[in-house]
Each structure stands twice: as C-alpha cells, then as structure tokens.
Short mmCIF file of C-alpha atoms and ligand atoms in Angstrom, two decimals:
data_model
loop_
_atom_site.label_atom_id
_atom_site.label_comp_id
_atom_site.label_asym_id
_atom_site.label_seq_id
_atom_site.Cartn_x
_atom_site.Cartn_y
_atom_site.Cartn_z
CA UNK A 1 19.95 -5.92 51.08
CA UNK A 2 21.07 -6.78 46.99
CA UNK A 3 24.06 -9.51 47.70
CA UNK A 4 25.99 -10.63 44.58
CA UNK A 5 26.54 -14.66 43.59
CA UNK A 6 28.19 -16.06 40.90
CA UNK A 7 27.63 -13.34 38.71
CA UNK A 8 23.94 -11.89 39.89
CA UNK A 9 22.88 -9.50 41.97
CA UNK A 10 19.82 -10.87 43.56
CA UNK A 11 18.08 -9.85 47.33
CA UNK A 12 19.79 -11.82 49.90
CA UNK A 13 16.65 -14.03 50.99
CA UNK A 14 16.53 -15.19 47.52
CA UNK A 15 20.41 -16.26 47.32
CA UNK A 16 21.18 -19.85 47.93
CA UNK A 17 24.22 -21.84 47.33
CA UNK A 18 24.17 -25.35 47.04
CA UNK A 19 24.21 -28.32 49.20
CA UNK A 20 26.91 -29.89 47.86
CA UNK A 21 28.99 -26.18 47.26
CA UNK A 22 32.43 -27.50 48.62
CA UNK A 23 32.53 -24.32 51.11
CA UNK A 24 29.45 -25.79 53.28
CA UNK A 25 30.72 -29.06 53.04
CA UNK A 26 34.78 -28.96 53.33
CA UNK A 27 35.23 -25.49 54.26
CA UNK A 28 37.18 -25.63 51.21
CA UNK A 29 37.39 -21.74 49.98
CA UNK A 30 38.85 -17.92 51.06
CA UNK A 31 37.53 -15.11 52.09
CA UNK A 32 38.55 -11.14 52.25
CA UNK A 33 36.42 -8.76 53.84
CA UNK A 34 37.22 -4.78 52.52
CA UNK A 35 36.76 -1.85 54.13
CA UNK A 36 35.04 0.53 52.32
CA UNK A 37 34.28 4.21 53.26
CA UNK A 38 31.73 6.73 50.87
CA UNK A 39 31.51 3.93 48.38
CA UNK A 40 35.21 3.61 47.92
CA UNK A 41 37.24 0.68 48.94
CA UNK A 42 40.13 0.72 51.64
CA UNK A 43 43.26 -0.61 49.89
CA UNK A 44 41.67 -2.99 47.48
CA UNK A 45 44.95 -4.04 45.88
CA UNK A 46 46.53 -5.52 49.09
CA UNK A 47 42.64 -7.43 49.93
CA UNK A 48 43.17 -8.10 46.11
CA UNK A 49 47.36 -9.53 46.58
CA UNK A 50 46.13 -11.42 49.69
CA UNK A 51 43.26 -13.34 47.87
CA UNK A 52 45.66 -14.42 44.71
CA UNK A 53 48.01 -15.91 47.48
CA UNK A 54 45.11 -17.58 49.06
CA UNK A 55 43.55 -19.37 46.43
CA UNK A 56 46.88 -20.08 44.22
CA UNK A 57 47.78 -22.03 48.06
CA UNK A 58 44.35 -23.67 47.61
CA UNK A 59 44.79 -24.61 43.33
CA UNK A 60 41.62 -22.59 43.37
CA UNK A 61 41.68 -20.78 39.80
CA UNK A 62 41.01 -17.17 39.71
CA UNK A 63 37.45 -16.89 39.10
CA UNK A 64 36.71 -14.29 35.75
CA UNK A 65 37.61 -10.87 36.75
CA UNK A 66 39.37 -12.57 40.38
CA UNK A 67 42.63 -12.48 38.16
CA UNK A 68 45.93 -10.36 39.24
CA UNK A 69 45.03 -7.28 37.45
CA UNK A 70 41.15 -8.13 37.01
CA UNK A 71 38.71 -5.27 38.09
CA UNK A 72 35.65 -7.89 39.33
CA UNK A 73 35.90 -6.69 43.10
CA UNK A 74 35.78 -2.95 42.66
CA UNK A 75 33.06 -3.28 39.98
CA UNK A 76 30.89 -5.89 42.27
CA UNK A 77 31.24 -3.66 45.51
CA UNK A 78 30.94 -0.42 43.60
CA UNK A 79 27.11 -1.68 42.57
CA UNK A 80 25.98 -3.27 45.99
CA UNK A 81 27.49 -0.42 47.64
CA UNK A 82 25.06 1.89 45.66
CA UNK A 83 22.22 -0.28 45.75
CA UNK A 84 22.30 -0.92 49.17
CA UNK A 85 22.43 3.02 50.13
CA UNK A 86 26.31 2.57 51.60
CA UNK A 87 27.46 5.63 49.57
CA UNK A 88 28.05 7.38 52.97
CA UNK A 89 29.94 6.67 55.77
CA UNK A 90 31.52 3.14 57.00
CA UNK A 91 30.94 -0.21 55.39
CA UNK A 92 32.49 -3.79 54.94
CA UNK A 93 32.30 -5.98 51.78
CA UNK A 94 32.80 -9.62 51.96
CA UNK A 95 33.52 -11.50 49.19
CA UNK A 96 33.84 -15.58 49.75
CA UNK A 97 35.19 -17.87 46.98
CA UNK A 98 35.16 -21.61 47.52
CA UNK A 99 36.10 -24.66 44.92
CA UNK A 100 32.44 -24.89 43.57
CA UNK A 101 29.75 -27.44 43.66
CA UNK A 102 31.08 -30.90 42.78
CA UNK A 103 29.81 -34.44 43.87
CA UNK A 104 31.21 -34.88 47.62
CA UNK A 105 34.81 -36.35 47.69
CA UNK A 106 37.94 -35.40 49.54
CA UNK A 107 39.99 -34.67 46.51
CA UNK A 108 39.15 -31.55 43.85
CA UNK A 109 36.29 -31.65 41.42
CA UNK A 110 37.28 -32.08 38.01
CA UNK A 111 39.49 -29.19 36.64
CA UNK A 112 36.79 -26.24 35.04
CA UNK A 113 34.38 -26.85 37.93
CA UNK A 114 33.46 -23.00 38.31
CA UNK A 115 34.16 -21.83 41.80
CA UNK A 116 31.34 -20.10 43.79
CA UNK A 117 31.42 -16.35 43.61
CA UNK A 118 29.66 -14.54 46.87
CA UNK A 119 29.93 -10.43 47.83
CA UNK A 120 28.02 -8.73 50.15
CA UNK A 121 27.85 -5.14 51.95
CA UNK A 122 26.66 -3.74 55.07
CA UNK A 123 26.93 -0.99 57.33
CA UNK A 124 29.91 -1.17 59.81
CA UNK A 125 29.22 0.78 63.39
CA UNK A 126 32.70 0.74 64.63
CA UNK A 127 33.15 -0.22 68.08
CA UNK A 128 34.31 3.43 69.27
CA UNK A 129 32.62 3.12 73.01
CA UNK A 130 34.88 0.00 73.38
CA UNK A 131 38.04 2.36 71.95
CA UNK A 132 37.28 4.76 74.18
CA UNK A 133 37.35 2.44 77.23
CA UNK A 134 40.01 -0.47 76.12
CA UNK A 135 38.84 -3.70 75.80
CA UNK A 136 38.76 -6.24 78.06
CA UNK A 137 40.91 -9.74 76.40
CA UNK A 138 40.88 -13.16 77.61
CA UNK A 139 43.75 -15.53 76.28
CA UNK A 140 43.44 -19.33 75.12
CA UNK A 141 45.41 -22.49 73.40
CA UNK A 142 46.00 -21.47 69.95
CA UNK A 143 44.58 -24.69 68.21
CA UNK A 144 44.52 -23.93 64.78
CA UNK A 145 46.34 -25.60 61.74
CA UNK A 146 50.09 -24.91 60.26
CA UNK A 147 48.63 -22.62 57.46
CA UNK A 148 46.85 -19.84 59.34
CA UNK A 149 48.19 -17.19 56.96
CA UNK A 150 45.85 -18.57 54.54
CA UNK A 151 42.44 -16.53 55.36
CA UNK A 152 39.97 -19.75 54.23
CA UNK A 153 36.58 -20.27 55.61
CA UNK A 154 37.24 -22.79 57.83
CA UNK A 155 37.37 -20.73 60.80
CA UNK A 156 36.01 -23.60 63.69
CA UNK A 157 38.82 -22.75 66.18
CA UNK A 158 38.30 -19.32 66.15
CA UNK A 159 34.52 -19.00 65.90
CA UNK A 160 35.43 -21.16 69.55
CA UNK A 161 37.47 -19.00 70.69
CA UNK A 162 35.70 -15.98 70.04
CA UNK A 163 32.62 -17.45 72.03
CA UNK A 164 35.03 -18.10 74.49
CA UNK A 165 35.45 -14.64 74.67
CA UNK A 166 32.19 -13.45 74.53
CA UNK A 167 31.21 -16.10 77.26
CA UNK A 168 34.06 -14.06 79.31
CA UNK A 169 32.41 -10.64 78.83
CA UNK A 170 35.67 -10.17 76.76
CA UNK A 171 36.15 -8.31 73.54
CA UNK A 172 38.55 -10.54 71.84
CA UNK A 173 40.59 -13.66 72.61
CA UNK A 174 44.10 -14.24 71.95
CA UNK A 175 45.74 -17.08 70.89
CA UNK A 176 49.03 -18.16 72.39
CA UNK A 177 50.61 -21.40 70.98
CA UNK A 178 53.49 -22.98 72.88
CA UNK A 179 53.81 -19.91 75.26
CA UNK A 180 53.90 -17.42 72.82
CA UNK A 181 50.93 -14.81 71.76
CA UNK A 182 50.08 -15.22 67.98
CA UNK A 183 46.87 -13.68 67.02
CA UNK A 184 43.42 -12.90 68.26
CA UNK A 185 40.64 -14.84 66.97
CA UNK A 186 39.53 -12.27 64.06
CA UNK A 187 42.30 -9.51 65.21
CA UNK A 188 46.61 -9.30 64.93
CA UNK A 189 48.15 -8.55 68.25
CA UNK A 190 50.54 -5.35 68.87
CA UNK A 191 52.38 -5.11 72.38
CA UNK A 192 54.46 -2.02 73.65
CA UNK A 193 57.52 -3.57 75.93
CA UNK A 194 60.25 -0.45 76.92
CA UNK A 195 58.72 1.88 74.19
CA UNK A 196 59.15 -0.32 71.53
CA UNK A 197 56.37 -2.31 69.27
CA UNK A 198 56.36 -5.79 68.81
CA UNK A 199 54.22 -8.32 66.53
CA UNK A 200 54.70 -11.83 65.70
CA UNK A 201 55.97 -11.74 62.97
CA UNK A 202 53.79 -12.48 58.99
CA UNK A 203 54.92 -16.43 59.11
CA UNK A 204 52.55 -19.11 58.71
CA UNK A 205 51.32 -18.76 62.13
CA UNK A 206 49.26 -15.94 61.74
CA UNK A 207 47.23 -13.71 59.32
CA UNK A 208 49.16 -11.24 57.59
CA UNK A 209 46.39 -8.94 58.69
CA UNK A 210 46.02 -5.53 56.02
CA UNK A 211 45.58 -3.41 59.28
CA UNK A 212 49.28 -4.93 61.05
CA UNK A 213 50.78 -4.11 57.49
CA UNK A 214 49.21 -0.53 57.41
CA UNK A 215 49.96 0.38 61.17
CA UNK A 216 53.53 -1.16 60.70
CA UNK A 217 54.00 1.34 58.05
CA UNK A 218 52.64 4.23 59.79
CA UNK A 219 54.90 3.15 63.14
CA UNK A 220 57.99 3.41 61.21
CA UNK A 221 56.42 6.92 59.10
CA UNK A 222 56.26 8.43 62.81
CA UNK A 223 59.58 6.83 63.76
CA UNK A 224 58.28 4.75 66.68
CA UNK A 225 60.56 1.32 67.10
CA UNK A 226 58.86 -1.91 65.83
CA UNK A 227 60.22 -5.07 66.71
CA UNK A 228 58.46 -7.89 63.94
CA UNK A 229 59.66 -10.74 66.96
CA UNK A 230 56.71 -12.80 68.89
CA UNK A 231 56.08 -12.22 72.35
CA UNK A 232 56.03 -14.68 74.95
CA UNK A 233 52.94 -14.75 77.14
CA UNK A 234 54.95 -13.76 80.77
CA UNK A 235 56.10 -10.94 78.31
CA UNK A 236 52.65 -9.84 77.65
CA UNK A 237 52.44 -9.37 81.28
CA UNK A 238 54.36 -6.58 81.56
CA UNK A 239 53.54 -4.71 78.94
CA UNK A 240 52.82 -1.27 79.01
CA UNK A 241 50.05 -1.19 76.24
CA UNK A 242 48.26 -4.03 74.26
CA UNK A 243 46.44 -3.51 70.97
CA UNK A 244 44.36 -5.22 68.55
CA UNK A 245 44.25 -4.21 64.60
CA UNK A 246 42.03 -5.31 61.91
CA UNK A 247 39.59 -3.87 59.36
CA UNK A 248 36.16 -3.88 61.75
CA UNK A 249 38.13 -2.79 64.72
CA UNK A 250 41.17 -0.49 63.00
CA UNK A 251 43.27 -0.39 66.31
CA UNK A 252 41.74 -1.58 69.45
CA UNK A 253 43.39 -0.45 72.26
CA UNK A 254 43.20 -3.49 75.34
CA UNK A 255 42.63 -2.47 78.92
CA UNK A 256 42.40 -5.71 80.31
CA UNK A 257 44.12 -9.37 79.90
CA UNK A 258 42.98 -12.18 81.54
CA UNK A 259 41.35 -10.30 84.51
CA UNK A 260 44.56 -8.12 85.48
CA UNK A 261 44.91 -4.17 84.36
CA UNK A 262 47.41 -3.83 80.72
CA UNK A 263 49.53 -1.36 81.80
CA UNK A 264 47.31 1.57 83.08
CA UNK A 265 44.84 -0.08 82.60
CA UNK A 266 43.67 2.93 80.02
CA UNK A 267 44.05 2.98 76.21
CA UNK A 268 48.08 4.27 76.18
CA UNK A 269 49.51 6.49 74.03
CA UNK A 270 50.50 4.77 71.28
CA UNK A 271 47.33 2.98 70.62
CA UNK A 272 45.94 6.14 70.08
CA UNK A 273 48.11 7.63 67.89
CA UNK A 274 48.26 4.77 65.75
CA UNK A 275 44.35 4.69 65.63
CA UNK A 276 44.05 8.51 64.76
CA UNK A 277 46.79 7.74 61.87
CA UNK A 278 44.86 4.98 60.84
CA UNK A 279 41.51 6.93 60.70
CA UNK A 280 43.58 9.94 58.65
CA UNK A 281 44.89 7.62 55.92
CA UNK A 282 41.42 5.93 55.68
CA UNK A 283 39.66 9.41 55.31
CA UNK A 284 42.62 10.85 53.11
CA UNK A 285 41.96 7.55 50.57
CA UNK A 286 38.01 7.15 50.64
CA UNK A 287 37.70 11.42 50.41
CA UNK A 288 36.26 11.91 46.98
CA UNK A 289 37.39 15.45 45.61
CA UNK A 290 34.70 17.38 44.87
CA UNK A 291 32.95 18.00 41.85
CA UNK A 292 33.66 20.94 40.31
N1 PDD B 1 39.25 -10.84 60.36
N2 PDD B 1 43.77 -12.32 62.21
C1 PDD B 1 42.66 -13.04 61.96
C2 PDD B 1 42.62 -14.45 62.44
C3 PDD B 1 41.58 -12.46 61.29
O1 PDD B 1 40.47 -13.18 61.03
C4 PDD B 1 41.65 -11.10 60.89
C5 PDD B 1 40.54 -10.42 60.12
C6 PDD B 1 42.82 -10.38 61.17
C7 PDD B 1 43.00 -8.95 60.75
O2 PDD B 1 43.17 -8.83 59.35
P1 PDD B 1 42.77 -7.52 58.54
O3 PDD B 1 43.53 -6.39 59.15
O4 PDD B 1 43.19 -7.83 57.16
O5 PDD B 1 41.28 -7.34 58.69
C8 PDD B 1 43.86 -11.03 61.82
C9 PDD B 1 38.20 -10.39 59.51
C10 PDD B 1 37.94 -8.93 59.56
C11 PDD B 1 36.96 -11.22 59.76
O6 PDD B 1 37.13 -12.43 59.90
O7 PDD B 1 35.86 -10.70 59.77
#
C-alpha cells in the first residue's frame, strides 16, 4: 500500500513520522476519515467543513491545499486511490494532521512550524453479516473531555471503551454521561421512542458525525419525526429500535443493549430504511456516468 506524508507518496513500511511529531507525543492533531466509493469521495466538502472547524479550535493553520476552498484532499485520495487498486467498490481514506515536529513542550511550537500531513486508503468490507443480525451493544461511563465535537487524535477513552466492548462480545459501546446516552465510541446513537427519532443533539458532547447529519436529512426527506433531544438511559430501555451511524458502519441497526433484547430484538423498520437510503445516496454520488 502507497500512503501519502507531508507531501510524498511513499510505500507505507517506508513512512515514518518523527519522535518528537506533536501527534505521538501530545495527541495534539485531527483526523477525518472519508468514505470513498469507485474512486470518488463520499461528501468531501462536509469531511472538508468539519476539519477547518477542527483545526481553527486547535490554532492549527491550514496546511497548503488544507485551506477552505483548497483541493489537497481530493487530489491526495484521488492518487492513492488509483495506486492502491481502490478504483472499485468500498474504501476509506484517512487523513491525520497534527501541530508538527517541535522540541517537546506543553505550549505550541513556534508559529510556521509545518504541521504533519498523513493520508492513507484501504479497502472497507462493511460489516453487512452484523446488519443483517443487529448488533449486540454494551453501555459505559462516558469519560471523555468537554470538547468531544472536536474529532482530534487523542482518542484514549474510546479506544477503552471500544475494548470494553470487544471484551463483551459487543459490537459497539455507548457512552452515557450523567444518565444520559451520548455517543458510541467511534459511532452517533439514533433511538426510536413512540415512532419518533431521537439524537443527542450536535453540542460539544458529541461528534457531529457526517452519517447523523446525512440520515437526519434523509429522516425528514421521508417525513419520519426526529426529535434532536438526548435520551436518558431508562429511556433507552424502552425503545423500540436502536441504531448506530457512521462512515465504516453507515447505519447499524442494534439488537441487543446491555444483555436484554432492543425492541424485537431484530433490526426494526426504520433502521432499515434509513440504511437502504443511505446506501442509494452513496451509490447515486460515487456512480460515475459512463463514458460515451
Ligand atoms: N469514527 N462519534 C465518534 C466518537 C466517532 O469517532 C465517529 C467516527 C462518529 C461518526 O462520525 P462519521 O459519521 O462522520 O463517521 C461518531 C470514525 C469513522 C473513526 O474513528 O474511524
């Protein structure tokens, strides 16, 4: 696999960052990770919108071609997609920035340090078996900082919680914080309660996920009720479906929380319609027309 960093395009065994890149040492950087699908990206401009927020929060400056505007990400993903054969079918690109490599203090570097460009591809096999069955959830303290709608690389309390998970035989886990569900651990939560669709709302408690904003849109398109209002773990209880979004998983229906059956204890209804939107907008965007 060719990986791009800070401005080459080198085989990933021979790409190194530094010892003293402020990423390994302070966490100190953002991340975005793009669907694409036959070499074209998934709604690069809100990945793109996303990142600018992120690193003007951090006083990270836009690195050449990061700018508002600034074509870097499409042109970087468009040649590792073709060099690494992803032309076809279902990928991810990740793209990390952090503050550079600077002598280690707290503080910043001095202004011009150049931050630390790094994009890679690879193949994404979406979960689909897991769709097909729900997945199982476990929940735990949310534990994370005041800013989590900033998507930086330091990502200890849910790289925690995910093992959590994982040590569960669980799919995902989700965070609740003072009784109420935020998040999953790499995922935004959706809950059905009396027919109607509720999400915590995009504060600084969770990630303003692209996948909650895209199904939110396609709710209201099919005139289903969304309620932006967090739900209190009891709540959760009781719901009739449970669903996970994000760009790996698109829309996860949950089958199981904690042990006890969601609902049926089946994907529901709405989960699946929301997925099978999902999946047409995706194909409708990343559909080349053909040549003629
Ligand atoms: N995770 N919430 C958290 C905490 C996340 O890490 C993610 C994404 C999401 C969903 O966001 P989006 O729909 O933009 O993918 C919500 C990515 C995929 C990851 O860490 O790999």
């Amino acid at each position: 696999m060719r990986v791009y960093l800070n401005g080459e395009y080198l085989e990933q065994a021979r790409a190194a960052v530094s010892v003293d890149d402020r990423g390994f040492l302070f966490g100190d950087g953002v991340y975005e990770v793009t669907r694409a699908r036959n070499g074209r990206l998934f709604e690069a401009g809100r990945h793109l919108r996303r990142l600018e927020r992120g690193l003007e929060a951090l006083g990270i400056a836009p690195p050449p071609g990061f700018e508002p505007g600034g074509g870097a990400l499409l042109e970087i993903a468009d040649r590792l997609l073709r060099d690494n054969g992803l032309m076809n079918g279902d990928a991810l690109v990740y793209l990390e920035i952090t503050r550079g490599v600077a002598e280690r203090t707290h503080h910043f570097p001095p202004a011009g340090t150049p931050p630390t460009v790094f994009l890679r591809t690879n193949r994404l096999a979406a979960p689909d078996d897991v769709r097909e069955r729900g997945a199982t959830v476990i929940t735990t303290p949310d534990l994370r900082w005041e800013r989590c709608d900033l998507k930086t690389v330091q990502l200890l309390p849910n790289v925690l919680a995910k093992q959590q998970a994982v040590t569960a035989g669980a799919f995902e886990a989700v965070f609740v914080r003072a009784g109420i569900v935020t998040e999953g651990a790499s995922t935004n939560v959706f809950v059905v309660i009396d027919g109607a669709i509720h999400t915590h709302p995009a504060t600084q408690r969770i990630l303003p996920g692209i996948t909650r904003e895209i199904v939110l849109e396609l709710a209201a398109e099919r005139g289903l009720r969304v309620v932006e209002q967090a739900v209190p773990l009891e709540e959760l209880r009781g719901a009739s479906e449970l669903f996970l979004t994000s760009t790996s998983t698109e829309v996860m229906p949950v089958a199981r929380l904690d042990g006890g059956a969601v609902g049926s204890g089946r994907p529901g209804p709405v989960a699946r319609q929301l997925h099978a939107a999902l999946r047409e907008r995706l194909e409708r965007d990343t559909t080349r027309a053909p040549a003629v």
